[in-house]
JSON list of C-alpha atoms and ligand atoms in Angstrom, two decimals:
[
{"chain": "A", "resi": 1, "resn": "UNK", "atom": "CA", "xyz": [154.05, -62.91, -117.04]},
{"chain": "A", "resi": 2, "resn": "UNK", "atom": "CA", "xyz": [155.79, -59.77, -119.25]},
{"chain": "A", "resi": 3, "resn": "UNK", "atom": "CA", "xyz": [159.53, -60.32, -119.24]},
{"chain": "A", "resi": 4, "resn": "UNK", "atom": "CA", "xyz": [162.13, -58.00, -121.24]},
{"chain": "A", "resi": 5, "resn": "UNK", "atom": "CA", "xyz": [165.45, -59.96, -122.07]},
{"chain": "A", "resi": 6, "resn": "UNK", "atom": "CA", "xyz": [168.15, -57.72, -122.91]},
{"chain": "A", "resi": 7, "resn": "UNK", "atom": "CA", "xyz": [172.14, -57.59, -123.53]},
{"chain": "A", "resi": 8, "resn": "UNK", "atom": "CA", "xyz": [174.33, -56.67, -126.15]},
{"chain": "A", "resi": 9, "resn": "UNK", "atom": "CA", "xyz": [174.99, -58.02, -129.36]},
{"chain": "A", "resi": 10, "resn": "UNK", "atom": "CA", "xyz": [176.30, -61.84, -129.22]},
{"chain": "A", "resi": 11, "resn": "UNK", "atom": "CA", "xyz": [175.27, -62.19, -125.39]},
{"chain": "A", "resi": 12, "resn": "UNK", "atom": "CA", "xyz": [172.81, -64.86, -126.44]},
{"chain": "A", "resi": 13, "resn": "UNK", "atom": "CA", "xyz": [169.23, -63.33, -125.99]},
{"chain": "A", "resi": 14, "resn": "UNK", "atom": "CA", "xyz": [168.00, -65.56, -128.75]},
{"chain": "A", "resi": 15, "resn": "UNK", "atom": "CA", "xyz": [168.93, -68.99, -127.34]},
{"chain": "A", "resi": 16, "resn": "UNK", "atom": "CA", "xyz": [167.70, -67.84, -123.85]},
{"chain": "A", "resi": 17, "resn": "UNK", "atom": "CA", "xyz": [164.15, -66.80, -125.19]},
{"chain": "A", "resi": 18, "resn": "UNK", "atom": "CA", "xyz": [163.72, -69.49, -127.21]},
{"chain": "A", "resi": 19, "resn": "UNK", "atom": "CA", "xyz": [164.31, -71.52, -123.72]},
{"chain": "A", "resi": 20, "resn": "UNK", "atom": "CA", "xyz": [161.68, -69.42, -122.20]},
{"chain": "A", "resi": 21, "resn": "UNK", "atom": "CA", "xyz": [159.30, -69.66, -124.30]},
{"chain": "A", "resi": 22, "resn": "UNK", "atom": "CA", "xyz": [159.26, -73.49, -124.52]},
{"chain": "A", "resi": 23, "resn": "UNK", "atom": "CA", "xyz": [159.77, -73.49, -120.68]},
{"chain": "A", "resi": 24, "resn": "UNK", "atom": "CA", "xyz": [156.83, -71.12, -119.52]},
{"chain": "A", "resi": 25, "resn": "UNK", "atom": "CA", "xyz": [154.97, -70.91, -122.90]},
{"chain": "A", "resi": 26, "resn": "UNK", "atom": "CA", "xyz": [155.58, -67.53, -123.54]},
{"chain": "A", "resi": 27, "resn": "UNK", "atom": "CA", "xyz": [155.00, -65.31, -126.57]},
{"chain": "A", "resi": 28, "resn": "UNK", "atom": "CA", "xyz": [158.36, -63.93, -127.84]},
{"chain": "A", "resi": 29, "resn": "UNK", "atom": "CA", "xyz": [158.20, -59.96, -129.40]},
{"chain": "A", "resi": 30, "resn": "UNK", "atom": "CA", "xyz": [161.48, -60.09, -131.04]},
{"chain": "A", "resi": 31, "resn": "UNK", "atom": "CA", "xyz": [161.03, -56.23, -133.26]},
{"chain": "A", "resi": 32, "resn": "UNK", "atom": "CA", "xyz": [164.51, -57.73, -135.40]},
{"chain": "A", "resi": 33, "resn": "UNK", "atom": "CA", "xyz": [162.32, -60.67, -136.37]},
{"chain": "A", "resi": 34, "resn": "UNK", "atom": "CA", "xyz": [159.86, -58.60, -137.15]},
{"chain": "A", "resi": 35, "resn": "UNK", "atom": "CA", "xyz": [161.79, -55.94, -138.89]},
{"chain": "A", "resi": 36, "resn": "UNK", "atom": "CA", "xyz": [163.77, -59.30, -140.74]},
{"chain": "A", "resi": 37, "resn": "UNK", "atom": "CA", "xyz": [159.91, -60.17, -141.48]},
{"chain": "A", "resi": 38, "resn": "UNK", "atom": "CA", "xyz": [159.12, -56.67, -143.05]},
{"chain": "A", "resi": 39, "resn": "UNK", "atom": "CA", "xyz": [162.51, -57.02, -145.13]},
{"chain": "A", "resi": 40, "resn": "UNK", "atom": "CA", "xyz": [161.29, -60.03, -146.28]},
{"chain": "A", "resi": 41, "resn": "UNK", "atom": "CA", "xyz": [158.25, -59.05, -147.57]},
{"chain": "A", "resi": 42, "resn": "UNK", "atom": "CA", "xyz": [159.85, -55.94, -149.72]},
{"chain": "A", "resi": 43, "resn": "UNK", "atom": "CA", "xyz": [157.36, -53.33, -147.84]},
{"chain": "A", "resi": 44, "resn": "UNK", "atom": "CA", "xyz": [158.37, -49.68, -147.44]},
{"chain": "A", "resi": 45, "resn": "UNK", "atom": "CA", "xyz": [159.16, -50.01, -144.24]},
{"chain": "A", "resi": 46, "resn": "UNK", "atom": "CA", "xyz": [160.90, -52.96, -144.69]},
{"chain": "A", "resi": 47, "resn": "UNK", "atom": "CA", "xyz": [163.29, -51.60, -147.27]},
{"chain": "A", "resi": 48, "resn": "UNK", "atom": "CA", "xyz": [163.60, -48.14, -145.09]},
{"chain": "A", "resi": 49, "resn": "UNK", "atom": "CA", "xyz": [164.40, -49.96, -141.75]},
{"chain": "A", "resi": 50, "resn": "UNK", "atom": "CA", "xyz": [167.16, -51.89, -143.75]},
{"chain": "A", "resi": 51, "resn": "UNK", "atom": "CA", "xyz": [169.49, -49.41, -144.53]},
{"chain": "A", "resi": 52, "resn": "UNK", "atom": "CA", "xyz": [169.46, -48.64, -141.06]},
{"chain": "A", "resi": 53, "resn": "UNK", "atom": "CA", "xyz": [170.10, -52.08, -139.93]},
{"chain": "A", "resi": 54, "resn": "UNK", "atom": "CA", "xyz": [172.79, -52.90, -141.93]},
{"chain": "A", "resi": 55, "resn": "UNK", "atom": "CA", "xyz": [174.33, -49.61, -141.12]},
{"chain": "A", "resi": 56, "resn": "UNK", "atom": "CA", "xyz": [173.92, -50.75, -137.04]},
{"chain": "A", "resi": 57, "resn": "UNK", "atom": "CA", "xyz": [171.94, -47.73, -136.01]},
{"chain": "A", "resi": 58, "resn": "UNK", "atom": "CA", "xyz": [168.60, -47.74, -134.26]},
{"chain": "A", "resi": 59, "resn": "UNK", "atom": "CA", "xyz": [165.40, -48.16, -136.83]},
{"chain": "A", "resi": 60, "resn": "UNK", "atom": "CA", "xyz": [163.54, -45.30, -135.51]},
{"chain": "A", "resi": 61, "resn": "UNK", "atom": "CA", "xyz": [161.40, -45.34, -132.07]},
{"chain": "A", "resi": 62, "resn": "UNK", "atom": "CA", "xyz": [158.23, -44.28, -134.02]},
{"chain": "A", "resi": 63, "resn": "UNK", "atom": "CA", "xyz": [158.46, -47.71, -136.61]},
{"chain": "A", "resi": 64, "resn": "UNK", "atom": "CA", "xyz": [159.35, -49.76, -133.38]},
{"chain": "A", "resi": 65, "resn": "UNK", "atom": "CA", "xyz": [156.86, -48.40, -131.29]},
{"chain": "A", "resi": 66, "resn": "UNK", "atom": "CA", "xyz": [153.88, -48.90, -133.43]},
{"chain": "A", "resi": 67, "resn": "UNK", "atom": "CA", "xyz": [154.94, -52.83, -134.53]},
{"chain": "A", "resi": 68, "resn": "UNK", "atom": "CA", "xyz": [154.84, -53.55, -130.74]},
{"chain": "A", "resi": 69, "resn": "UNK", "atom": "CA", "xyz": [151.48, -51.47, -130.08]},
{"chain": "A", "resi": 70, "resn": "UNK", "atom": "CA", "xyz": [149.94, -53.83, -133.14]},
{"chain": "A", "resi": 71, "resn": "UNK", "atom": "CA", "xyz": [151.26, -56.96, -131.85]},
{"chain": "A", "resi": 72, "resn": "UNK", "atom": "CA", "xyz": [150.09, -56.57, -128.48]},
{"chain": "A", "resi": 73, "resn": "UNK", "atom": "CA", "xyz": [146.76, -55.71, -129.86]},
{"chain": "A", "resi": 74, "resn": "UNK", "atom": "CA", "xyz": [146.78, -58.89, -132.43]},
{"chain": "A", "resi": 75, "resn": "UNK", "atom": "CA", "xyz": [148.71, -61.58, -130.75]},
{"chain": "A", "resi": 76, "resn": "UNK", "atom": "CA", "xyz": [147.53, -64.31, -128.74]},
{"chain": "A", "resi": 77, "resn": "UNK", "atom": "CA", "xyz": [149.63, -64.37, -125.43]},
{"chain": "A", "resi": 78, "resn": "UNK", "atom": "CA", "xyz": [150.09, -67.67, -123.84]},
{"chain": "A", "resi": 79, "resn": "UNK", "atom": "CA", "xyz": [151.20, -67.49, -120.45]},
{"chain": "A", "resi": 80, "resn": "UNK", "atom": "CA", "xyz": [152.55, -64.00, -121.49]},
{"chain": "A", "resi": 81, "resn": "UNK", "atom": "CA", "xyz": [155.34, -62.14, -123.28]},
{"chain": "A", "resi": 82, "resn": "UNK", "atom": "CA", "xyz": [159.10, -62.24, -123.90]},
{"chain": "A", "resi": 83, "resn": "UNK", "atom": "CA", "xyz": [160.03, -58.96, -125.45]},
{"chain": "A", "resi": 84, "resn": "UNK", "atom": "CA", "xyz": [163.49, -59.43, -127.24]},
{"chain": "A", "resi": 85, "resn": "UNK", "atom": "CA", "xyz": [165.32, -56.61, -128.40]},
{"chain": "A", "resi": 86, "resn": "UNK", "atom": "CA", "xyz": [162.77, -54.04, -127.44]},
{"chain": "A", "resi": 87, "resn": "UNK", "atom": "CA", "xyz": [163.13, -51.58, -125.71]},
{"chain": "A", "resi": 88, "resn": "UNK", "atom": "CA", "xyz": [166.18, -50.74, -127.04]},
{"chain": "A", "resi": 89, "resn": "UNK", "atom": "CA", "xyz": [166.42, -46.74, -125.46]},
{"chain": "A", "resi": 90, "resn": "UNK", "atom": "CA", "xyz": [165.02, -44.86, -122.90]},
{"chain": "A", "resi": 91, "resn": "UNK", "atom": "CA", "xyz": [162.24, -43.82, -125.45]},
{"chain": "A", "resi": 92, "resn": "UNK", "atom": "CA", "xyz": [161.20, -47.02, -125.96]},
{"chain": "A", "resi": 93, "resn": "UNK", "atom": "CA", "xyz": [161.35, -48.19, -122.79]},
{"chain": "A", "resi": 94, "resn": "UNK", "atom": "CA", "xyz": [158.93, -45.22, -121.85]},
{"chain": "A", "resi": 95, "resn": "UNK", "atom": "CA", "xyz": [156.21, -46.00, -124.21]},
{"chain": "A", "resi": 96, "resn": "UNK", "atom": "CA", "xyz": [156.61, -49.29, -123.52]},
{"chain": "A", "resi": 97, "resn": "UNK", "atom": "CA", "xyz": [155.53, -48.35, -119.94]},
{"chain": "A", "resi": 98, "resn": "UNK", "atom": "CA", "xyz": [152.85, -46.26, -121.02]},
{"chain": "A", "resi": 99, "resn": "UNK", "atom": "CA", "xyz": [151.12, -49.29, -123.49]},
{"chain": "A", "resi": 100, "resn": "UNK", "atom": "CA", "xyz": [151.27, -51.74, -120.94]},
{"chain": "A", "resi": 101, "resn": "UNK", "atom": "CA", "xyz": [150.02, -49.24, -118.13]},
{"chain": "A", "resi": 102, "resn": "UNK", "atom": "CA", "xyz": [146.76, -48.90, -120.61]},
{"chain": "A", "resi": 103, "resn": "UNK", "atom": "CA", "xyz": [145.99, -52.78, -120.59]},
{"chain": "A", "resi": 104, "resn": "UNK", "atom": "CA", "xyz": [146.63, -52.89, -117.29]},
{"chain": "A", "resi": 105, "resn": "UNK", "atom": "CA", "xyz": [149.64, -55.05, -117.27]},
{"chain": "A", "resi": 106, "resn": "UNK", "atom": "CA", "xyz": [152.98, -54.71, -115.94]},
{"chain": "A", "resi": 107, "resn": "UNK", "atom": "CA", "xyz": [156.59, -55.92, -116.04]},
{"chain": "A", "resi": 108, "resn": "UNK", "atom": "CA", "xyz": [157.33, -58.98, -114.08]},
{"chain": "A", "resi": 109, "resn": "UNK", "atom": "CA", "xyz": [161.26, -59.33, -114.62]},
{"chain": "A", "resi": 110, "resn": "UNK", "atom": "CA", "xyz": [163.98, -57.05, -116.65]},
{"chain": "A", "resi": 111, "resn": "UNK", "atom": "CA", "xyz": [166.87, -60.16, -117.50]},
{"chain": "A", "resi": 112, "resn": "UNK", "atom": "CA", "xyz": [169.88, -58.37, -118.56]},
{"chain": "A", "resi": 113, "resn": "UNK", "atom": "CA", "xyz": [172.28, -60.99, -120.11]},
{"chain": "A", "resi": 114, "resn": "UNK", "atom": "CA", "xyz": [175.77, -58.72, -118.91]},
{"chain": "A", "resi": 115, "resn": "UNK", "atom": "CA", "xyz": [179.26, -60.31, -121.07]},
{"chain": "A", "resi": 116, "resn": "UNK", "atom": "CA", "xyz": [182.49, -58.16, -121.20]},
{"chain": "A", "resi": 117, "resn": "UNK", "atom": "CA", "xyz": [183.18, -56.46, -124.42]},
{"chain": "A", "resi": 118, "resn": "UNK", "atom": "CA", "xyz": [186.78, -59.00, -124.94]},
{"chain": "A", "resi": 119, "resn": "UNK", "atom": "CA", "xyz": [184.65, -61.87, -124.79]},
{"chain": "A", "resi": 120, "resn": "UNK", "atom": "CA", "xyz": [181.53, -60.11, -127.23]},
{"chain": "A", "resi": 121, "resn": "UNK", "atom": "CA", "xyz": [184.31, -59.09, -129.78]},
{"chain": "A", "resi": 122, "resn": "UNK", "atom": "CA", "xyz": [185.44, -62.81, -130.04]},
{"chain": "A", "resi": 123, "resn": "UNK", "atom": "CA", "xyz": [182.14, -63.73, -129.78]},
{"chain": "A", "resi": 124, "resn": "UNK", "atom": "CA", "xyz": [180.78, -61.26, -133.36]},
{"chain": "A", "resi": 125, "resn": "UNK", "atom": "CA", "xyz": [184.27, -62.27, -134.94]},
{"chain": "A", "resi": 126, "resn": "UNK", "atom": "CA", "xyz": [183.61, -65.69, -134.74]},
{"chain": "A", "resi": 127, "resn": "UNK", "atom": "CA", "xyz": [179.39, -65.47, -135.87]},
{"chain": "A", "resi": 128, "resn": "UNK", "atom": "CA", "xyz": [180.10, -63.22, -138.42]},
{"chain": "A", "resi": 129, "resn": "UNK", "atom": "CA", "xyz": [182.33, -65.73, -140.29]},
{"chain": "A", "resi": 130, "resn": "UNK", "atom": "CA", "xyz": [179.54, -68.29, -139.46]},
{"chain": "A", "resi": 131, "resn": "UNK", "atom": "CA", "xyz": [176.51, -66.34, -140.73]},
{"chain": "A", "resi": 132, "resn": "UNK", "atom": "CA", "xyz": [178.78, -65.34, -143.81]},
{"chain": "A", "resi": 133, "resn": "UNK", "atom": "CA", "xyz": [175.85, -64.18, -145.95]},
{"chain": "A", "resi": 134, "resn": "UNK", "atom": "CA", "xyz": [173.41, -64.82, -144.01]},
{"chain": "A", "resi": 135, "resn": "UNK", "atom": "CA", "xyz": [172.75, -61.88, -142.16]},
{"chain": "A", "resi": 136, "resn": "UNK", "atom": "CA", "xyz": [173.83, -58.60, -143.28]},
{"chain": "A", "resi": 137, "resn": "UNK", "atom": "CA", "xyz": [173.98, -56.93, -140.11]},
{"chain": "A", "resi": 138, "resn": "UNK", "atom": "CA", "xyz": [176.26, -59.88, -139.16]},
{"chain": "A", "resi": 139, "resn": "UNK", "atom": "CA", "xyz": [179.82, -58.69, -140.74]},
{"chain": "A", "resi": 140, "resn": "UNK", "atom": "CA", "xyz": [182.57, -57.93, -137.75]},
{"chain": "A", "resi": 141, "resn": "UNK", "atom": "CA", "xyz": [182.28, -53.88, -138.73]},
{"chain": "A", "resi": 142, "resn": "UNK", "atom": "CA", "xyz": [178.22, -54.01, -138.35]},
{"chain": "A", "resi": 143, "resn": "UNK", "atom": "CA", "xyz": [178.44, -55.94, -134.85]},
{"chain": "A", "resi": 144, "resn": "UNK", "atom": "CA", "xyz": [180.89, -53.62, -133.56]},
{"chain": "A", "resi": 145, "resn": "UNK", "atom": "CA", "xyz": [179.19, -50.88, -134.28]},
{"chain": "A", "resi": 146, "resn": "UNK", "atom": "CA", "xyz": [175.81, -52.20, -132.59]},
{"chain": "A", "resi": 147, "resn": "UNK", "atom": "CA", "xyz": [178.18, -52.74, -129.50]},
{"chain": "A", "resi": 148, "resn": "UNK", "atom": "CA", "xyz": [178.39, -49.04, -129.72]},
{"chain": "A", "resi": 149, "resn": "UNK", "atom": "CA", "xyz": [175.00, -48.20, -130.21]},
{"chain": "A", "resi": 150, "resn": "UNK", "atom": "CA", "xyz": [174.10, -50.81, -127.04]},
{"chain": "A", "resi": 151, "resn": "UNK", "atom": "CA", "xyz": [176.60, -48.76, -124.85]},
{"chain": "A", "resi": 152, "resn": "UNK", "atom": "CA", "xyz": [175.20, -45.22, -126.00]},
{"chain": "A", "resi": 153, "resn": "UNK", "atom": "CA", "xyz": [171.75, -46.01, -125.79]},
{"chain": "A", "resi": 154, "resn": "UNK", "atom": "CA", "xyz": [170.44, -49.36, -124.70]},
{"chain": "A", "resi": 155, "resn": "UNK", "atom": "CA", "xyz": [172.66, -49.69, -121.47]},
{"chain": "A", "resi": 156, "resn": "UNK", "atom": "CA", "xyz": [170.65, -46.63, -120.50]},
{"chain": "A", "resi": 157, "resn": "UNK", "atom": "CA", "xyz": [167.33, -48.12, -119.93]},
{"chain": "A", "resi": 158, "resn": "UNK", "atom": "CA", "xyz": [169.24, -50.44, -116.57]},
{"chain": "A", "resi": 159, "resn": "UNK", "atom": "CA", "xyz": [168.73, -47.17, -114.34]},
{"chain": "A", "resi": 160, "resn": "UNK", "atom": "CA", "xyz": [165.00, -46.96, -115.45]},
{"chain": "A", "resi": 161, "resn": "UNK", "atom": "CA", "xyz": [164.14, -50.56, -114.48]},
{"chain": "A", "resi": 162, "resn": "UNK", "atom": "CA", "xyz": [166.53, -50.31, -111.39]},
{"chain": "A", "resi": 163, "resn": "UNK", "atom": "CA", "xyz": [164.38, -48.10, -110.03]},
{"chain": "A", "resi": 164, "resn": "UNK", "atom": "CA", "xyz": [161.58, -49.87, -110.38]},
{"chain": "A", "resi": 165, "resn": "UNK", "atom": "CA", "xyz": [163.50, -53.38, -108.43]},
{"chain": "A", "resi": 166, "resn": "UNK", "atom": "CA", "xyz": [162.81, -54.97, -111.89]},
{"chain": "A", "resi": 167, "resn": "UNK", "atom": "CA", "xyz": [166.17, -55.44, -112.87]},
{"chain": "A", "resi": 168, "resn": "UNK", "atom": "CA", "xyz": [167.90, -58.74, -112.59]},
{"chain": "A", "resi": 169, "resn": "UNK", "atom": "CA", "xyz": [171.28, -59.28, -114.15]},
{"chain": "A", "resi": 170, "resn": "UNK", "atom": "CA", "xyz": [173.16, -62.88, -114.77]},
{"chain": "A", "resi": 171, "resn": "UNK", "atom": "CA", "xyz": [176.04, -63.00, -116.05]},
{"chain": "A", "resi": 172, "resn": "UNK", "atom": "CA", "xyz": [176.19, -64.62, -119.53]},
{"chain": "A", "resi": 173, "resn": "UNK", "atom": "CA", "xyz": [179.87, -65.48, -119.61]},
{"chain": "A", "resi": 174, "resn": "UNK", "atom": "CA", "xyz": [179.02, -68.61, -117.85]},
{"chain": "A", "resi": 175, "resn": "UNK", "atom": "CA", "xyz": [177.55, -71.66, -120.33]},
{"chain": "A", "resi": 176, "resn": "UNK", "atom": "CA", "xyz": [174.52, -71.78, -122.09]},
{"chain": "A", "resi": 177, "resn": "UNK", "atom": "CA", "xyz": [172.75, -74.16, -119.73]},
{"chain": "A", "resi": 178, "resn": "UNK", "atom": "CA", "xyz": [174.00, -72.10, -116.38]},
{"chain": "A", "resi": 179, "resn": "UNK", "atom": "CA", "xyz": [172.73, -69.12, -117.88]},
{"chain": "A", "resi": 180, "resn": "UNK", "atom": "CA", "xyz": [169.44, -70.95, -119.00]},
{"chain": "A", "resi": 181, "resn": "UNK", "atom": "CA", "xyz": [168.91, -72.25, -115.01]},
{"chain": "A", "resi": 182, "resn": "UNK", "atom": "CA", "xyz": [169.95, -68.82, -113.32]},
{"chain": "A", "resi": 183, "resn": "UNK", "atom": "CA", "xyz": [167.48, -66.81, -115.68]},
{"chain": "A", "resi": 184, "resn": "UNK", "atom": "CA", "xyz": [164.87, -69.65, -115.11]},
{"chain": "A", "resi": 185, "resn": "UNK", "atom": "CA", "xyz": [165.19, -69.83, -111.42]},
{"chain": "A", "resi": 186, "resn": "UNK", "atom": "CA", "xyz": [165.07, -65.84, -111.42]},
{"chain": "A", "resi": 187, "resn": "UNK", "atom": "CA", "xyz": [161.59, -66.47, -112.82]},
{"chain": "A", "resi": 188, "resn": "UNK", "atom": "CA", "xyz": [160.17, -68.72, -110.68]},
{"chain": "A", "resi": 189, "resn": "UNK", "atom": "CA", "xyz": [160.37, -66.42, -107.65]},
{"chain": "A", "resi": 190, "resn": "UNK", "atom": "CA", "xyz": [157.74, -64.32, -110.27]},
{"chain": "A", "resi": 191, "resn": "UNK", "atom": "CA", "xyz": [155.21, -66.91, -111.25]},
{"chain": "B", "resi": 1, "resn": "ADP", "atom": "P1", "xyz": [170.48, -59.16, -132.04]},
{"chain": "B", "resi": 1, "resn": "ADP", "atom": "O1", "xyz": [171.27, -59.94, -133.01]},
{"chain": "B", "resi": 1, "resn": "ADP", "atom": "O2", "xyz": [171.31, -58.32, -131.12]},
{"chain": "B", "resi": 1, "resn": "ADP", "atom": "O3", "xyz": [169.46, -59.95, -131.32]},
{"chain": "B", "resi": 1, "resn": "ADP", "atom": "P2", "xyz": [168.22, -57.87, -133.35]},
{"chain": "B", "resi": 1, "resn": "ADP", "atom": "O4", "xyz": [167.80, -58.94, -134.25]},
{"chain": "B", "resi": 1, "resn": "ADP", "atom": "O5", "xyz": [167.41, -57.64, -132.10]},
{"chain": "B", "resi": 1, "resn": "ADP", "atom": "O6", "xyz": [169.74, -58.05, -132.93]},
{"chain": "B", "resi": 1, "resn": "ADP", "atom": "O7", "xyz": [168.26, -56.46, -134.13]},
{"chain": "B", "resi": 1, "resn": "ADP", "atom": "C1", "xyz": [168.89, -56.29, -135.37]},
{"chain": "B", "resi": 1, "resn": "ADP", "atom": "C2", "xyz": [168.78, -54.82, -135.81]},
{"chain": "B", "resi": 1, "resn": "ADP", "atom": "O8", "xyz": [167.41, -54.46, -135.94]},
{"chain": "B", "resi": 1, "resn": "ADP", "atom": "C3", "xyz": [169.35, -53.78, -134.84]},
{"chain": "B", "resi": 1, "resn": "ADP", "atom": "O9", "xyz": [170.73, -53.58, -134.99]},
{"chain": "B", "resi": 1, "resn": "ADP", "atom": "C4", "xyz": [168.53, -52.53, -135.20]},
{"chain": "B", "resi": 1, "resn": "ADP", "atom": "O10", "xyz": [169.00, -51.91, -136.37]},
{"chain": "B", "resi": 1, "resn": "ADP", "atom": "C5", "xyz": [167.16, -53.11, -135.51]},
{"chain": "B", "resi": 1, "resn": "ADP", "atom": "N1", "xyz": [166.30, -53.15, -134.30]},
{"chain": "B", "resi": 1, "resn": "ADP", "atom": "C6", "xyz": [165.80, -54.27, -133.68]},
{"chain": "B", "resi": 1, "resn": "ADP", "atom": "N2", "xyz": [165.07, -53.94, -132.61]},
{"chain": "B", "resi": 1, "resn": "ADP", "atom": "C7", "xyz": [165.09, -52.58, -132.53]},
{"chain": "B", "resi": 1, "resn": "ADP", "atom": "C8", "xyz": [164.56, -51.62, -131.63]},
{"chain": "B", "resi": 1, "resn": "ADP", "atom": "N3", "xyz": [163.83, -52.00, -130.57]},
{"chain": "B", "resi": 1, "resn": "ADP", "atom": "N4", "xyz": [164.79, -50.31, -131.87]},
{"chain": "B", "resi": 1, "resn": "ADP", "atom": "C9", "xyz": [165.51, -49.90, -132.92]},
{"chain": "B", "resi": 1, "resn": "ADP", "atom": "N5", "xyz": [166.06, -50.74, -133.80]},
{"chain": "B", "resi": 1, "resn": "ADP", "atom": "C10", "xyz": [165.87, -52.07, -133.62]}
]
């Protein structure tokens, strides 16, 4: 099973996939773990793809695409993957479609996690005074600005996997564990 999660900042992708994979045993591709990894580590591209995250832009397709092209290569799969945070443009989303197409695999189920800007503002104010420190991407000013960059480039990958009836949408204003079951009975109809 290959399933994208997606939403904006502070719509909750990273409680839902850790559900998921527990649930279904899936591998989770999250490319801001991976890019926290590379930080982490001190490596060039770590310390170049900073910068840009702390800024709230878009590390660039050509870094993402090739950390997703290894890790499909490398990792063991489970029962499949979770990708989480990726793709995050229509770029993305296309060579995304064009690895998967060469190991014969496709996308089972696009979840987009949809929560009204009002309710996302509260939701960075209020996780940017709990991470204080922890993240740097995590200040108010940062999360606003990835709000931005979701509704410039990220919302425009929905029309892509529209087209191809991938796209399922639940509504992640509702609680944790209602959003959990809709998302998890959404799957079911795929397995
Ligand atoms: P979230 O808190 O929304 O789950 P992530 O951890 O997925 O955020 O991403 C944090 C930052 O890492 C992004 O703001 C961006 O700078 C960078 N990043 C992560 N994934 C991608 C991607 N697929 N393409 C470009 N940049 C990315």
């Amino acid at each position: 099973m290959i399933i994208i999660l997606f939403g904006p900042p502070g719509a909750g992708k990273g409680t839902q996939a850790d559900n998921l994979v527990k649930k279904f045993g899936l591998v989770q591709l999250s490319t801001g773990d991976m890019l926290r990894a590379a930080i982490e580590k001190g490596t060039k591209l770590g310390i170049e793809a900073k910068a840009v995250m702390d800024n709230g832009e878009l590390v660039s397709d050509h870094i993402i695409i090739g950390m997703i092209k290894e890790r499909l290569k490398e990792k063991s799969e489970g029962n499949g993957f979770i990708f989480d945070g990726f793709p995050r443009n229509i770029e993305q989303a296309k060579a995304l479609d064009i690895l998967l197409e060469n190991l014969n695999r496709k996308i089972d189920s696009v979840i987009e996690i949809s929560v009204n800007d009002e309710i996302l503002i509260d939701r960075i104010k209020n996780r940017a005074k709990e991470m204080k420190d922890a993240r740097s991407d995590d200040n108010a000013d940062v999360l606003q600005k990835r709000l931005k960059v979701y509704h410039k480039n990220t919302e425009k990958i929905i029309p892509h996997y529209k087209k191809k009836g991938k796209l399922v949408t639940v509504d992640g204003m509702k609680s944790i564990d209602e959003v959990r079951h809709e998302i998890e009975e959404n799957l079911k109809l795929n397995i």
